[in-house]
Coordinates of C-alpha atoms in Angstrom, one line a residue:
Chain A
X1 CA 141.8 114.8 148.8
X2 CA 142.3 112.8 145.8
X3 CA 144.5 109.4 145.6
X4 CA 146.7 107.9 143.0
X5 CA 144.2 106.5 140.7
X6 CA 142.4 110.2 140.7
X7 CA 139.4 109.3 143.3
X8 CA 138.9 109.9 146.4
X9 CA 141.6 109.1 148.8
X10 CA 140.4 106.0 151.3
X11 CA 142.2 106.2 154.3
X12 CA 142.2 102.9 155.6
X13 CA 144.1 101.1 153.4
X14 CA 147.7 101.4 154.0
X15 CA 149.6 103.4 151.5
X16 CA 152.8 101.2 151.7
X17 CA 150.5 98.2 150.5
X18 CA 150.2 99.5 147.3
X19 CA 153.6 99.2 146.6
X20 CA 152.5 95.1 146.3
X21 CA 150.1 95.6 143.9
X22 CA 150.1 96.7 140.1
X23 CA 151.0 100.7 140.3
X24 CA 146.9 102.6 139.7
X25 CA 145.4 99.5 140.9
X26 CA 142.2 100.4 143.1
X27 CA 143.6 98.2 145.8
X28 CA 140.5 99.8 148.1
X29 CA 138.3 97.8 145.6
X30 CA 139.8 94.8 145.8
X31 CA 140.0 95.2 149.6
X32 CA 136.2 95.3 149.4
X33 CA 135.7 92.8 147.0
X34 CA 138.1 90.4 149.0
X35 CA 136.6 91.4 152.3
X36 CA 133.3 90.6 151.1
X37 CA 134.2 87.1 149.2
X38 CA 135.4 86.2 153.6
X39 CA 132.3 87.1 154.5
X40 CA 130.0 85.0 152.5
X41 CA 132.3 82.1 153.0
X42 CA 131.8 82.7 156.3
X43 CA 127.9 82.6 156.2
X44 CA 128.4 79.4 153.7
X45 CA 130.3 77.6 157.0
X46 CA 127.1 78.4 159.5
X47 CA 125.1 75.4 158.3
X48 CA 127.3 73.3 160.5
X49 CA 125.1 74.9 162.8
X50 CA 122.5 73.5 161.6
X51 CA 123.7 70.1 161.3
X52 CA 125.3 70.2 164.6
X53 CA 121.6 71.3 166.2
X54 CA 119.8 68.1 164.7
X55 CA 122.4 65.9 165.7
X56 CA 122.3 67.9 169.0
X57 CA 118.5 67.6 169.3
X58 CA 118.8 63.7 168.2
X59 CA 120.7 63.4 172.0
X60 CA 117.5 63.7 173.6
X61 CA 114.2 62.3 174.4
X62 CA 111.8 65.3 174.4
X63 CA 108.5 64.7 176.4
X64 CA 105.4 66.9 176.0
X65 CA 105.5 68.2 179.3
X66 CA 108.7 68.9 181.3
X67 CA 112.5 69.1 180.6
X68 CA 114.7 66.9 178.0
X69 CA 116.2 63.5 178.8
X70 CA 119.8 63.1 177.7
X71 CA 118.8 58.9 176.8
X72 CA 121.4 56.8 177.9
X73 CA 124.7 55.6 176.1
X74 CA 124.3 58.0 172.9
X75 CA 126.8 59.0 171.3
X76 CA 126.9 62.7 169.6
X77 CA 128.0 62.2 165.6
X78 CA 131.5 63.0 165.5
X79 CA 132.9 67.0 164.6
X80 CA 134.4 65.8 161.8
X81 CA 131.3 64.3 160.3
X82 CA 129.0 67.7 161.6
X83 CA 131.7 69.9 160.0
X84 CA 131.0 68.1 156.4
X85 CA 131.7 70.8 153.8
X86 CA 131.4 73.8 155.9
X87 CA 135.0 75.0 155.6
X88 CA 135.1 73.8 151.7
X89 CA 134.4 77.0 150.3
X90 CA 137.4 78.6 152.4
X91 CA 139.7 76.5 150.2
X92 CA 137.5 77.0 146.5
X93 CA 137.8 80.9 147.9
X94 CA 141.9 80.5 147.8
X95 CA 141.9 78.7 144.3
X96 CA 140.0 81.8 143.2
X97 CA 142.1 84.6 144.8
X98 CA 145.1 82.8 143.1
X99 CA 143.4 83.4 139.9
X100 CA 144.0 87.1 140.8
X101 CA 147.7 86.7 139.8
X102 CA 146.7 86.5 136.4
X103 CA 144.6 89.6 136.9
X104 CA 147.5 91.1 138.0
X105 CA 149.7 90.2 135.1
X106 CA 146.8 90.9 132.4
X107 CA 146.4 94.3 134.3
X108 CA 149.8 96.0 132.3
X109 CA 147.9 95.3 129.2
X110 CA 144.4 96.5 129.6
X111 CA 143.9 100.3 128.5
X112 CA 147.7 100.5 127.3
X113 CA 151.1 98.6 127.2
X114 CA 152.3 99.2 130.5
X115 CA 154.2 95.7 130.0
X116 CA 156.5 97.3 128.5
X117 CA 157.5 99.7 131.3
X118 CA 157.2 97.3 134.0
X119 CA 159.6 94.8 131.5
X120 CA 162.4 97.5 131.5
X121 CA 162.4 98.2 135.6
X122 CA 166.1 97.8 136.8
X123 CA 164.5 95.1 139.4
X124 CA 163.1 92.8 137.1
X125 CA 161.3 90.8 140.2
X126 CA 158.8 94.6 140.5
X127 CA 156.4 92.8 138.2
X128 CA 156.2 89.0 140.3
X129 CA 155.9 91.3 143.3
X130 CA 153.2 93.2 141.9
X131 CA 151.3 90.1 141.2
X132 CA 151.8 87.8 143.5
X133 CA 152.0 89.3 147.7
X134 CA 148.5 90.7 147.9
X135 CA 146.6 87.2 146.2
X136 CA 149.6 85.3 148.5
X137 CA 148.9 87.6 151.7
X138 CA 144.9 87.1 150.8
X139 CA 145.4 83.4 150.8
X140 CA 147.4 83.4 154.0
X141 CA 144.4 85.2 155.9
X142 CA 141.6 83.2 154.1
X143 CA 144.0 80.0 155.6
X144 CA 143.7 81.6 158.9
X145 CA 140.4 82.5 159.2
X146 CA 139.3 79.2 158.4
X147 CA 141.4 77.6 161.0
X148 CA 139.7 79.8 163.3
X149 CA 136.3 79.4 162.3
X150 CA 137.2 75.2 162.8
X151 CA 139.0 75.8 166.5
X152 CA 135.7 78.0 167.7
X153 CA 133.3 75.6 165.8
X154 CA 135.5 72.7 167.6
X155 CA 135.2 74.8 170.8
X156 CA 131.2 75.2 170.2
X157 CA 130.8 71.3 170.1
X158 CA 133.3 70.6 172.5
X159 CA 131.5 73.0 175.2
X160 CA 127.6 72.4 174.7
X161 CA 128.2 68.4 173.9
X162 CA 126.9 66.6 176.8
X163 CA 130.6 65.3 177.9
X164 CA 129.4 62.0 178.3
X165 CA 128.5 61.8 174.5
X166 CA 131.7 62.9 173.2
X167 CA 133.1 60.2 171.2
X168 CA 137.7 60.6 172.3
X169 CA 140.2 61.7 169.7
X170 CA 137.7 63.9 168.3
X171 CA 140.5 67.3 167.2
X172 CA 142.7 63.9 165.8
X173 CA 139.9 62.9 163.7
X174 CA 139.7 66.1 162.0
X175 CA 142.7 65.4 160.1
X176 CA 142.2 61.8 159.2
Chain B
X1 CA 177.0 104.2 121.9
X2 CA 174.3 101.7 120.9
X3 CA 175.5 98.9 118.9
X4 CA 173.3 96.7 116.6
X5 CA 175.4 94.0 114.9
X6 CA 174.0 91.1 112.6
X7 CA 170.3 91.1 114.3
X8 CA 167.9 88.9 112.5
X9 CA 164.3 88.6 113.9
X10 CA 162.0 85.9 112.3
X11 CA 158.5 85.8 114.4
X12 CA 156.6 82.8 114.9
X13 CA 155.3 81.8 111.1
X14 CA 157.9 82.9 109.8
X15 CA 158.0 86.4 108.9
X16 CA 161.4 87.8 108.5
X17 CA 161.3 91.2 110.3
X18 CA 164.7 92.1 110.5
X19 CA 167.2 90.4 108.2
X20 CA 171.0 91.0 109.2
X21 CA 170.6 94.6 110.5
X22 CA 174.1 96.4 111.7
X23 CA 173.9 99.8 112.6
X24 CA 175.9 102.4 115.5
X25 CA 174.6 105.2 117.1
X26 CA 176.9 107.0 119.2
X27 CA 176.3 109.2 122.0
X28 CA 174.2 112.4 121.5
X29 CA 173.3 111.8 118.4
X30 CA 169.7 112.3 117.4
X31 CA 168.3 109.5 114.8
X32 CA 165.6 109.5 112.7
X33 CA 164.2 106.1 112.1
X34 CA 162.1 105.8 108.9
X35 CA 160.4 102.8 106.9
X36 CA 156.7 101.7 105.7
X37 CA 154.6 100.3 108.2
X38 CA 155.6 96.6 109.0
X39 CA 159.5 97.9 107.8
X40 CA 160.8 96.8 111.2
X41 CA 161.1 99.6 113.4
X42 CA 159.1 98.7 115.9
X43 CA 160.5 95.1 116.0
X44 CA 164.1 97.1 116.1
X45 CA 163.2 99.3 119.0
X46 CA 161.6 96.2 120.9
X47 CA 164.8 94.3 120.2
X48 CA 167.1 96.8 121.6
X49 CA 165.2 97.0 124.8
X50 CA 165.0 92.9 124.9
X51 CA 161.2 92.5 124.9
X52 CA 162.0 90.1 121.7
X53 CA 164.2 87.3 120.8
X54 CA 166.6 87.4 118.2
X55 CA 169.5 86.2 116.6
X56 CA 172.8 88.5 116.6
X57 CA 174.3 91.0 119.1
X58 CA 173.0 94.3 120.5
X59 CA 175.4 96.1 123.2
X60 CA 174.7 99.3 124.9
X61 CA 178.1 100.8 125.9
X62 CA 180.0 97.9 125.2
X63 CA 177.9 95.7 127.4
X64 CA 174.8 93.7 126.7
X65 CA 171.3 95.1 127.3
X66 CA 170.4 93.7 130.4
X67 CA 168.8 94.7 134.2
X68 CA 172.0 96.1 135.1
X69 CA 171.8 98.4 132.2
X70 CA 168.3 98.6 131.1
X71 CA 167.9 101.9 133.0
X72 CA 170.1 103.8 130.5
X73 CA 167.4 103.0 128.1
X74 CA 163.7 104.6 127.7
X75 CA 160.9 104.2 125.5
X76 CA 158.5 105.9 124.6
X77 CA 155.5 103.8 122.1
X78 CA 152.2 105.2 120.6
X79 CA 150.8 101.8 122.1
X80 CA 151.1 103.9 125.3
X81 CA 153.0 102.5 128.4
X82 CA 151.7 104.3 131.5
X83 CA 149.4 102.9 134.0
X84 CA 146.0 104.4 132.8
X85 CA 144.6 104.7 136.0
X86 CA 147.5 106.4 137.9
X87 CA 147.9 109.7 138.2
X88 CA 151.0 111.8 136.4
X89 CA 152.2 112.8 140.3
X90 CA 151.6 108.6 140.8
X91 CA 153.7 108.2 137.7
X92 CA 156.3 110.7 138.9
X93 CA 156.6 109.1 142.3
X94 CA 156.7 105.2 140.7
X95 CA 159.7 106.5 138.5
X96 CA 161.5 107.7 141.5
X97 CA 161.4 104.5 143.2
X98 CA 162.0 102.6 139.8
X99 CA 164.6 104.9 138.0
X100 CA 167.4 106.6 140.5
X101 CA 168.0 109.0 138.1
X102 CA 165.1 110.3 137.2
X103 CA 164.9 113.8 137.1
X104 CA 161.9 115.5 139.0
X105 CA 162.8 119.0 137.5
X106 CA 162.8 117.6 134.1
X107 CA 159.2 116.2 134.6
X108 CA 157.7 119.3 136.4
X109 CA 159.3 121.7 133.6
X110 CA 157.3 119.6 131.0
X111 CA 154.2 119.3 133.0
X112 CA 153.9 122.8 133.1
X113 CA 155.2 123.5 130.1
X114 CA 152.3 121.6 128.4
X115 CA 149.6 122.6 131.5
X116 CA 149.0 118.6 132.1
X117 CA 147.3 118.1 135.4
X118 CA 148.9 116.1 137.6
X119 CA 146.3 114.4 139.8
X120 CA 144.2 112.9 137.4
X121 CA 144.3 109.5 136.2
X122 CA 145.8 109.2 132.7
X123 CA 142.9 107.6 131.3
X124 CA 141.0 110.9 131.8
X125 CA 143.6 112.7 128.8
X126 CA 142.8 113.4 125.9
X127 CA 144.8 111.2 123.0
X128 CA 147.3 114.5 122.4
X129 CA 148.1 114.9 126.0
X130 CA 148.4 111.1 126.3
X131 CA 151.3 111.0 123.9
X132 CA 152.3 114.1 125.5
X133 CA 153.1 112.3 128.9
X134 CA 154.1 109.1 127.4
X135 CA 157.1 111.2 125.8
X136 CA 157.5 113.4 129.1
X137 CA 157.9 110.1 130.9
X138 CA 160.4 108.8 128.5
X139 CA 162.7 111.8 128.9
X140 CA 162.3 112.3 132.6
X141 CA 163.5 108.8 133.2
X142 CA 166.5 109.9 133.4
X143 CA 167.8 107.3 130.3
X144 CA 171.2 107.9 128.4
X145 CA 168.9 106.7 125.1
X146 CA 165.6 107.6 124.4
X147 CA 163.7 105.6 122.1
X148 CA 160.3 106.9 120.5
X149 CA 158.1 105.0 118.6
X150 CA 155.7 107.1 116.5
X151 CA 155.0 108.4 119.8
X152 CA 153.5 111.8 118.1
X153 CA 150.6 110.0 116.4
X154 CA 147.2 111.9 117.0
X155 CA 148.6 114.5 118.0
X156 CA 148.2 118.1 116.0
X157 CA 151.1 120.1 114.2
X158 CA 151.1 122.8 116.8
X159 CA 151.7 120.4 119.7
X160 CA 154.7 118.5 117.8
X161 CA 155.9 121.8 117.0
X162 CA 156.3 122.7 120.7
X163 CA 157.6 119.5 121.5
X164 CA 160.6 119.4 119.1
X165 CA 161.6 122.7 120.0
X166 CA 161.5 121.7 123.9
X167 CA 163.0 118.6 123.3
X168 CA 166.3 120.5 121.0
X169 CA 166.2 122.8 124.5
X170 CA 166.5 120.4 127.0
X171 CA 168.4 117.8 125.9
X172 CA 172.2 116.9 127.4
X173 CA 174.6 116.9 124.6
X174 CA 174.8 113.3 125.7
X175 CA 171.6 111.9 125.3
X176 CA 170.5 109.8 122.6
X177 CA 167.2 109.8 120.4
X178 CA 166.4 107.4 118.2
X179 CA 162.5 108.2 116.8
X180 CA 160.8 106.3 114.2
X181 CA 157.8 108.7 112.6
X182 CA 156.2 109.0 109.6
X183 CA 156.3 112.7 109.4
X184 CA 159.5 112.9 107.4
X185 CA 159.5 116.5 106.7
X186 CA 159.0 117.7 110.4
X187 CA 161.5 115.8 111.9
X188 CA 163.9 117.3 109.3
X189 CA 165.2 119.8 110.8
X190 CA 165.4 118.3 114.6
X191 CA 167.3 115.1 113.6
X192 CA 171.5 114.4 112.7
X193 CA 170.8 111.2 111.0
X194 CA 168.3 109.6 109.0
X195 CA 167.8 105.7 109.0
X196 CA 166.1 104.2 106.7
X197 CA 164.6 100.5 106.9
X198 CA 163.0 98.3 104.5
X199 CA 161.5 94.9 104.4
X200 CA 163.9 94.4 107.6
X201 CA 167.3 96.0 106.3
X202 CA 169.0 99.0 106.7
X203 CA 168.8 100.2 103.1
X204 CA 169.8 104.2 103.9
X205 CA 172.0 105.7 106.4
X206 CA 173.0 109.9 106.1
X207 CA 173.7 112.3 108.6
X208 CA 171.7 115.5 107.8
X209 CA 175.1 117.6 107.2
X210 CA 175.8 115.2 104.4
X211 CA 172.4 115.7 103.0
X212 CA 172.5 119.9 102.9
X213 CA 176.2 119.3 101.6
X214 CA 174.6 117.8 98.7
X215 CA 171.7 120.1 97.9
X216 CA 168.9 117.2 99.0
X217 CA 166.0 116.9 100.9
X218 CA 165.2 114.3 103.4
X219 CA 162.2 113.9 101.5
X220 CA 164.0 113.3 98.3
X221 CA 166.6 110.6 99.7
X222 CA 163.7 108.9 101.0
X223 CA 162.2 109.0 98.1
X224 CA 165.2 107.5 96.3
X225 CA 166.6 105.2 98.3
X226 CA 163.1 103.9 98.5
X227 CA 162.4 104.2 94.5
X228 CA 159.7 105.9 94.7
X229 CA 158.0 105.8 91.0
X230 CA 156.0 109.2 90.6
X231 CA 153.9 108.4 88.4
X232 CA 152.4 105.4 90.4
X233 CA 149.0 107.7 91.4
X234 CA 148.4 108.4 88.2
X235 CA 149.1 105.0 87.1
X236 CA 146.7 103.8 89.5
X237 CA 144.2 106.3 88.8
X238 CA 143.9 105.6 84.9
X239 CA 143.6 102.3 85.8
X240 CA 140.7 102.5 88.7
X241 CA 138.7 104.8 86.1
X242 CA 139.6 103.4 82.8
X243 CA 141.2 106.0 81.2
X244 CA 143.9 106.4 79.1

């Protein structure tokens, strides 16, 4: 079965989506690409892993022989500070993704005028649609993810911290 | 009926491209828009459908072109305005949603007519069956006017052939055509009226009847209004090769 843009149809990107994007668009693509740019922000967050595991380590005494010793009045660094720049390229990823809009404008004049189609459509607000609620909706979920990525990394320190060397106020400090 | 009163276009730099042009088309009538290149056709066409500033008035039915009444108008360029990588049944399906008039019947009858398929992407056509859609489009939309700019360019006689017979077939006796071409002599017998436009004015406006009343050509009222000096190829000639 072929789809709209004469390929092979791809069944698991809702047809009623492409009504938001520019008409022959290979939305699948895009999906891809998009899906993919998530993924390695994702893996560019995990090094808060690693700085959370030497600060983590830094808790304890660690004899030769025998089990750890939590030493006495430390105080684990705070989230905040362990979470750095880990969620930065969450953001740089939105900046980028709104720099699709203007894909999606230059699109109706690459390989013909199509501008001047989409400039005569009885609903004149057909083009800003076109170009703007995919990027928007893409931003909305890179927003989201990254909140979730910071509640289950807050979780993470919150559950294997030590309680004792949980500085208070840490979710407020987040935000400061 | 498409009025044009008093439009002037000057573009950024200050080229004049349309200098005080008046001109009324009433319904059903079929116009043949003619000039050089850079005459102000295109700049014409692309002011009537308000892609362009200018100065002046241009009402479609008594009423300015706007969203409300855009629809009535469609266009069809040689700069190609379909989505290259949609299909003609994508296209079909977009105008539906876009245009509620469009007419499905219309655009199948040409499709087949011409043997386009319809579920490849239209950057897969060839130039000729480009141009071929682009005008199917344009007359499928459903539009109370149809403008075409040069929109048979690169395409061979027999396929223009076919298409102004179709298009004298199908069309409502209140549908209007306004084309701008170069192939003066084709259009002849398919067009009412001739325009003609120079260095941004109207400098010739005759209905074909007029024309056979007087025992001219189109050719040869182009020629005139134009002054077309005959002898300028030989001129140019003895001059290029130094003889006398």
């Amino acid at each position: 079965m072929k789809n709209e843009q004469g390929g092979r149809q791809k069944r698991w990107f809702p047809e009623f989506m492409k009504r938001f994007a520019p008409p022959g668009m290979d939305t699948d693509r895009q999906v891809n690409g998009y899906l993919t740019g998530l993924f390695l922000m994702l893996l560019f967050s995990v090094d808060y892993f690693v700085r959370y595991q030497n600060a983590w380590r830094g808790l304890f005494y660690w004899p030769e022989e025998g089990e750890k010793i939590l030493i006495p009045g430390v105080v684990m660094p705070d989230f905040s500070e362990l979470l750095g720049e880990s969620l930065r390229g969450f953001f740089l990823y939105c900046l980028i993704l709104l720099a699709a809009v203007v894909w999606n404008y230059l699109y109706y004049y690459q390989g013909s005028r199509s501008i001047y189609l989409m400039k005569r459509l009885p609903n004149p607000m057909e083009r800003h649609k076109r170009a703007w609620v995919l990027p928007l909706l893409a931003v909305g979920v890179t927003l989201l993810a990254a909140f979730v990525v910071l509640v289950l990394y807050y979780e993470f320190y919150m559950i294997v911290t030590p309680k004792q060397c949980i500085a208070p106020g840490q979710w407020h400090k987040i935000w400061r | 009926m498409l009025e044009i009163k008093n439009v002037k276009k000057i573009y950024p730099g200050g080229t004049v491209a349309l200098k005080d042009v008046s001109l009324t088309i009433p319904r059903g009538e079929i116009v043949g828009l003619f000039g050089e290149n850079g005459a102000g056709k295109t700049t014409l066409m692309k002011s009537i459908l308000g892609f362009l500033h200018y100065k002046g008035e241009i009402t479609l039915d008594g009423e300015p072109v706007t969203t409300k009444n855009i629809a009535k108008i469609s266009f069809a360029t040689c700069e190609h305005s379909f989505f290259p990588n949609l299909t003609a049944k994508g296209h079909a399906e977009f105008y539906r949603e876009q245009f509620g008039s469009f007419s499905e019947k219309r655009f199948e009858g040409l499709m087949d007519f011409f043997e386009l398929p319809k579920n490849k992407a239209l950057r897969s056509f060839s130039a000729g069956q480009k141009n071929q859609f682009e005008v199917i489009l344009a007359l499928s939309q459903g539009a109370d006017y149809i403008l075409m700019d040069e929109p048979f360019a690169g395409n061979d006689v027999f396929n223009r052939e076919d298409f102004y017979k179709v298009l004298l077939g199908i069309l409502e006796p209140t549908e209007t055509v306004i084309l701008s071409t170069h192939l003066i002599e084709e259009v002849s017998g398919f067009i009412g009226r001739a325009v003609l436009i120079r260095k941004g004015e109207i400098v010739g406006d005759v209905s074909m009847e007029q024309l056979e009343e007087e025992g001219r050509s189109l050719m040869d009222y182009i020629k005139e209004t134009y002054h077309y000096q005959a002898d300028r190829v030989s001129k140019a000639v003895s001059l290029i090769s130094g003889e006398e």
